[in-house]
Tab-separated table of C-alpha atoms in Angstrom:
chain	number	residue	atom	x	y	z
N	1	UNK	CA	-12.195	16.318	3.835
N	2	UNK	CA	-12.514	12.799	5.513
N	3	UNK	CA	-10.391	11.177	2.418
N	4	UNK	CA	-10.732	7.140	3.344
N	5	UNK	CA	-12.373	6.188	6.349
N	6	UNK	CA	-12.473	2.908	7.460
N	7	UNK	CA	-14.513	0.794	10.615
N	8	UNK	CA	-14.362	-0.324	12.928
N	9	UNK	CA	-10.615	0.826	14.305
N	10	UNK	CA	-10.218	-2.984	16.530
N	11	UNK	CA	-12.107	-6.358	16.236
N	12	UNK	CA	-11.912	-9.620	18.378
N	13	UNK	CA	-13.602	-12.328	16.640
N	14	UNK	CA	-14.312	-15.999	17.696
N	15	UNK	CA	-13.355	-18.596	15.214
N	16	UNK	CA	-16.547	-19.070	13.126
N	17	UNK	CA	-18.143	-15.720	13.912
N	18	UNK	CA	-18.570	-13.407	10.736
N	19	UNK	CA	-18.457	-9.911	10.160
N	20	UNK	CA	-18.494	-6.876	8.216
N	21	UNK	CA	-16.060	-4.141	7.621
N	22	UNK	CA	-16.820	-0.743	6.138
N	23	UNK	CA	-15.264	1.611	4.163
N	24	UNK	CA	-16.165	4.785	2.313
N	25	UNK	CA	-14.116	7.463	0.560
N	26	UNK	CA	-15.268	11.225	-0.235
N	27	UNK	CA	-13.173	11.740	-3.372
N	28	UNK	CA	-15.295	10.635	-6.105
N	29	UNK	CA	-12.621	8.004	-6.770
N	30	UNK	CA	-13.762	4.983	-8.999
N	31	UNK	CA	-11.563	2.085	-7.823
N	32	UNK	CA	-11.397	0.952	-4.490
N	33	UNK	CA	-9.445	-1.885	-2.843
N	34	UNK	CA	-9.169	-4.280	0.002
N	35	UNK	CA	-5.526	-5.166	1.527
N	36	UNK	CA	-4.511	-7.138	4.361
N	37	UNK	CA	-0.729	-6.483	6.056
N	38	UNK	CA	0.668	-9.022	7.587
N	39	UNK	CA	4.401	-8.832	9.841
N	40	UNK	CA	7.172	-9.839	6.990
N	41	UNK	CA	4.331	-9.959	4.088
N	42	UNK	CA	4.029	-6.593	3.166
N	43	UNK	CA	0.320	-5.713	1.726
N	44	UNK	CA	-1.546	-7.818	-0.048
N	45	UNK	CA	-4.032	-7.506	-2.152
N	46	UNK	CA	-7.525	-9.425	-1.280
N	47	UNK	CA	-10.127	-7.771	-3.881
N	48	UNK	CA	-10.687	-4.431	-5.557
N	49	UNK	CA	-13.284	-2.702	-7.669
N	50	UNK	CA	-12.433	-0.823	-10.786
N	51	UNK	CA	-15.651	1.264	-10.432
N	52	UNK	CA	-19.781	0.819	-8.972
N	53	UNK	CA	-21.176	-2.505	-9.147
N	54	UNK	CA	-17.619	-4.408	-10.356
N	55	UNK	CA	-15.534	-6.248	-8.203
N	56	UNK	CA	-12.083	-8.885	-9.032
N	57	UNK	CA	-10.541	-10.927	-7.010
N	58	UNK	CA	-6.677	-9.930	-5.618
N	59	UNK	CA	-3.894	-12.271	-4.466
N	60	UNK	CA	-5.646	-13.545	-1.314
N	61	UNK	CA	-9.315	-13.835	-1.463
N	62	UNK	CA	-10.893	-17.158	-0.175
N	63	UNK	CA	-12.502	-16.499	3.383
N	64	UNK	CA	-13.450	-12.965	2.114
N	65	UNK	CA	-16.175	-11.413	0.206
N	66	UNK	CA	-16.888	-7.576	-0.952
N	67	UNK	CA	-19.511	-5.483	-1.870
N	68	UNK	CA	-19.455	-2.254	-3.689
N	69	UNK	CA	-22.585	-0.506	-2.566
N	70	UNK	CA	-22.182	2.563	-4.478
N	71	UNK	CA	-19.284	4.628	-6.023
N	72	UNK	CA	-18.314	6.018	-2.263
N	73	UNK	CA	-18.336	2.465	-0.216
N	74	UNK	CA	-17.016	-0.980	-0.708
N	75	UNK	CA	-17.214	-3.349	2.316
N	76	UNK	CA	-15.289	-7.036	3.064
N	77	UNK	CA	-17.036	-9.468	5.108
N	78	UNK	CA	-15.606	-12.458	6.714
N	79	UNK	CA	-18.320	-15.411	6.781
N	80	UNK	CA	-16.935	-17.841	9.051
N	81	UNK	CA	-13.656	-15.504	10.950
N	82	UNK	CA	-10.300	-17.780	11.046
N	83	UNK	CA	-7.369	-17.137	13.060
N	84	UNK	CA	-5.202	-17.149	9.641
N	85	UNK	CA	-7.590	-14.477	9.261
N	86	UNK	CA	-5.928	-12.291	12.185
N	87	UNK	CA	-4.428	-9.360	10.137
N	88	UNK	CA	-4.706	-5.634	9.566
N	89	UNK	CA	-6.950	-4.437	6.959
N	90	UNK	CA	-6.392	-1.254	4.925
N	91	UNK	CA	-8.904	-0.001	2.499
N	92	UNK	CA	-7.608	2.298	-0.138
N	93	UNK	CA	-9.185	4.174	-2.928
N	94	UNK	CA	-7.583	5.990	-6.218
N	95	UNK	CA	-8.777	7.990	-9.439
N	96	UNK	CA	-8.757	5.256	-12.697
N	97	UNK	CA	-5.515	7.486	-13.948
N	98	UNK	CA	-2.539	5.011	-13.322
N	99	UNK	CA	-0.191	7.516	-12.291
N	100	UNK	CA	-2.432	8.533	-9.448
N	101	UNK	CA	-1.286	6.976	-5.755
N	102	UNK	CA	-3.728	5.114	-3.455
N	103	UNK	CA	-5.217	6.905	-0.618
N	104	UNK	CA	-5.432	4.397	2.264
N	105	UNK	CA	-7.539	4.545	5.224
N	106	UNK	CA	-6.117	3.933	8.835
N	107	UNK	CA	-6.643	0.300	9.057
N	108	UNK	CA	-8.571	-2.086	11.100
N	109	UNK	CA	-6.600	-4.704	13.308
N	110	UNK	CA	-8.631	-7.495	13.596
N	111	UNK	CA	-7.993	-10.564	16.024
N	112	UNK	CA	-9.204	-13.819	15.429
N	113	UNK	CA	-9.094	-16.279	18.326
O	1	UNK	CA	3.075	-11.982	-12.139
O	2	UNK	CA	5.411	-8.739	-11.182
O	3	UNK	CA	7.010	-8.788	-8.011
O	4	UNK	CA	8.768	-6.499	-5.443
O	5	UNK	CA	11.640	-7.358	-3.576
O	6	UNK	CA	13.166	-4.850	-0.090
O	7	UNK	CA	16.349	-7.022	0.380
O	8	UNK	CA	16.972	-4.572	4.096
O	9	UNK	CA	14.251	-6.058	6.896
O	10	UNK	CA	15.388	-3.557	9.143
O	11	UNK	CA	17.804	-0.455	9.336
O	12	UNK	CA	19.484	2.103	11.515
O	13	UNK	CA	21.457	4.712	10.880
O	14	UNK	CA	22.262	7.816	13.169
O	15	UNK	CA	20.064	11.365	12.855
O	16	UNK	CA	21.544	13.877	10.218
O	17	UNK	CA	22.882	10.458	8.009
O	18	UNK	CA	22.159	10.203	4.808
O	19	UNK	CA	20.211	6.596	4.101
O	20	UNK	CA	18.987	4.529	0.983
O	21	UNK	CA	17.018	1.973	1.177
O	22	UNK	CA	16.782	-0.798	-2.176
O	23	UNK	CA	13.810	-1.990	-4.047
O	24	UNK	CA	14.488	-4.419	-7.030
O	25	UNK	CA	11.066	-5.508	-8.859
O	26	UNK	CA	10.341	-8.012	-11.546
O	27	UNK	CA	8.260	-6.751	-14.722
O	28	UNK	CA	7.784	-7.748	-18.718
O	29	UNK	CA	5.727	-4.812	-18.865
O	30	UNK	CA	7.661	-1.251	-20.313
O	31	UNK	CA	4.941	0.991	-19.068
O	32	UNK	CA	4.477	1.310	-14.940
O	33	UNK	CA	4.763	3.509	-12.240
O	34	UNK	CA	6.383	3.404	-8.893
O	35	UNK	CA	5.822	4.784	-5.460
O	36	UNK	CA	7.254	4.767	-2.166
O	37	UNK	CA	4.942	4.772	1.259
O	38	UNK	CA	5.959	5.505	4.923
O	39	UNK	CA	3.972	3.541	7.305
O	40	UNK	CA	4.600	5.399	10.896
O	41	UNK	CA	3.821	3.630	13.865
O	42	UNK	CA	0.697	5.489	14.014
O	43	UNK	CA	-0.067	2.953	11.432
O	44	UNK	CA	-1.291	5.678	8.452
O	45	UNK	CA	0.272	5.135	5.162
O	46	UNK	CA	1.644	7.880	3.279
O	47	UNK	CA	2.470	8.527	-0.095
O	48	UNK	CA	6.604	9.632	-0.067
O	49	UNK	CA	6.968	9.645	-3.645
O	50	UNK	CA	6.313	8.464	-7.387
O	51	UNK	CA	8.021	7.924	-10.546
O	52	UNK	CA	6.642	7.363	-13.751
O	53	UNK	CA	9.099	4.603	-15.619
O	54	UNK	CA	8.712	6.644	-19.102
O	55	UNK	CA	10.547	9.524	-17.327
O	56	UNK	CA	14.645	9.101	-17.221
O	57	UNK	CA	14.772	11.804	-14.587
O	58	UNK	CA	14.533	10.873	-11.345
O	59	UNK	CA	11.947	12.421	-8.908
O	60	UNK	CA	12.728	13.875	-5.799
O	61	UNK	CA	10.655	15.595	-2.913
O	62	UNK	CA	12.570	17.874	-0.171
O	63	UNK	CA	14.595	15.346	1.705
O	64	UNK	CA	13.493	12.086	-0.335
O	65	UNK	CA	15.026	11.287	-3.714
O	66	UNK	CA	14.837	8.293	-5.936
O	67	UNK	CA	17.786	6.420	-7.813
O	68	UNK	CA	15.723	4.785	-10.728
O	69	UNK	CA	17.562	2.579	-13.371
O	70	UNK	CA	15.008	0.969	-15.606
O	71	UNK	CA	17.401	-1.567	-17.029
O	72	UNK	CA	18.387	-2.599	-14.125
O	73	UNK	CA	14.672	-3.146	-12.553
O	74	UNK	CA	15.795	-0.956	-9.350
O	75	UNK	CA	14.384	1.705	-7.140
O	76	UNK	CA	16.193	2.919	-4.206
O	77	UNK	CA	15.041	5.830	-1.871
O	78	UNK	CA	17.640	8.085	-0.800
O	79	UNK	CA	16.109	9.918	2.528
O	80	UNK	CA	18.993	13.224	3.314
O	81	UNK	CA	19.336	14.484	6.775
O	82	UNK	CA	17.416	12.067	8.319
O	83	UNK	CA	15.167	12.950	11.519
O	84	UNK	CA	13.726	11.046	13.989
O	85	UNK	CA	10.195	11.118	12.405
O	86	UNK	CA	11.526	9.307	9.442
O	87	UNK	CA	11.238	6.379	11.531
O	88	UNK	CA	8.553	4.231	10.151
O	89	UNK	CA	8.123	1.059	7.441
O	90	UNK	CA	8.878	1.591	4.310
O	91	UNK	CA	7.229	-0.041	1.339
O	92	UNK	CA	8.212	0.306	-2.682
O	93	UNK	CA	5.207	-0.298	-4.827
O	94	UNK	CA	4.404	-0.801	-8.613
O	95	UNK	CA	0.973	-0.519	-10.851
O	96	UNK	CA	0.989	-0.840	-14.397
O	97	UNK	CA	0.139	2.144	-16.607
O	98	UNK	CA	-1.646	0.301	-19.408
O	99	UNK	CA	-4.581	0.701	-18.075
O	100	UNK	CA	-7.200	-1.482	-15.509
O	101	UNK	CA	-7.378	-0.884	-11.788
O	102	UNK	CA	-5.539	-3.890	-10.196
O	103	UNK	CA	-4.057	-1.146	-7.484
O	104	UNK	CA	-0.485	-1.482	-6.098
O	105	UNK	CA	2.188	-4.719	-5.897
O	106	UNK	CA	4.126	-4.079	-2.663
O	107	UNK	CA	7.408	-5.125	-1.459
O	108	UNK	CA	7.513	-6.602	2.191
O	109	UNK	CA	8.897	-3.882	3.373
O	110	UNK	CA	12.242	-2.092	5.158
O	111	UNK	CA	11.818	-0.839	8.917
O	112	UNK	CA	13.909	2.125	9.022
O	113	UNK	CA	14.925	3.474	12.510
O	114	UNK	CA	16.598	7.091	13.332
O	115	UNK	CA	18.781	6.827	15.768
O	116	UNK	CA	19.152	10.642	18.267
């Protein structure tokens, strides 16, 4: 059982250059989530989706934009990479029942330069 | 907007102490839940523990134990007999129960190191 799994692992972007990540979960989970963590910042939330073909905006999401392609993958894409943009990005999925935890996948540390 | 607050950046205590590490949050809702994560260095973040705010008794798994006062808006973990693989960020979280999947507010976090 995969759980989350989340590509690529490392990224070096170019200021300007765009690009996708991907994530997909094998739990028949509805809701899905991007985060960024940044050093002192803790994890933030940049967009989610509640279930297929939905998606809200978090705390953070200009520069970003997301893409639930079916109930087991939800991407983020960067159109035009900034080095405010440098970060580590977790994708995490859950059941809709609020007592249930997130299940993150390992993260993707992604340099902008 | 709810908030989390870790007031401890950084700890250290020795291996076999007993540690607790604070988490204060800001709510007008009655009805949440809370959770603790361990981020290793390995970068993987793991579920520790979860309380549900309509329960007065507090959870506790092996080692880890929560002080919860609702009144007070606090969450401390309590982490007995500390090991060297408790080393790791910790992060308090809180989602609100009445339904909607907005995920997880987290605090900034409380680096926790085991000293041998």
């Amino acid at each position: 059982n995969a759980g989350v799994t989340q590509t690529p692992k490392f990224q070096v972007l170019k200021t300007g250059q765009s690009m996708t990540l991907q994530c997909a979960q094998d739990m028949n989970h509805n809701s899905m989530y991007w985060y960024r963590q940044d050093p002192g910042m803790g994890l933030r939330l940049i967009y989610y989706s509640a279930s297929e073909g939905t998606t809200d905006k978090g705390e953070v999401p200009n520069g970003y934009n997301v893409s639930r392609l079916n109930k087991r993958e939800f991407s983020l894409r960067l159109e035009s990479a900034a080095p405010s943009q440098t970060s580590v990005y977790f994708c995490a999925s859950t059941q809709t029942a609020e007592n249930s935890p997130l299940h993150f996948g390992n993260g993707t540390r992604l340099t902008v330069t | 907007a709810q908030t989390v607050t870790q007031s401890q950046p950084e700890m250290s205590v020795q291996e076999a102490e007993t540690v607790t590490l604070s988490c204060t949050y800001d709510t007008s809702e009655s009805n949440y839940y809370l959770f603790w994560y361990k981020q290793p260095p390995s970068r993987q973040m793991i579920l520790v523990i979860r309380q549900e705010a309509y329960k007065q008794q507090n959870a506790t798994e092996n080692r880890f134990s929560v002080n919860f006062q609702k009144a007070a808006k606090s969450f401390s973990l309590k982490i007995s007999d500390s090991q060297l693989g408790d080393t790791a960020m910790y992060f308090c979280a809180w989602r609100y129960s009445g339904g909607g999947a907005d995920g997880l507010t987290f605090g900034k976090g409380t680096h926790l190191i085991i000293q041998p």
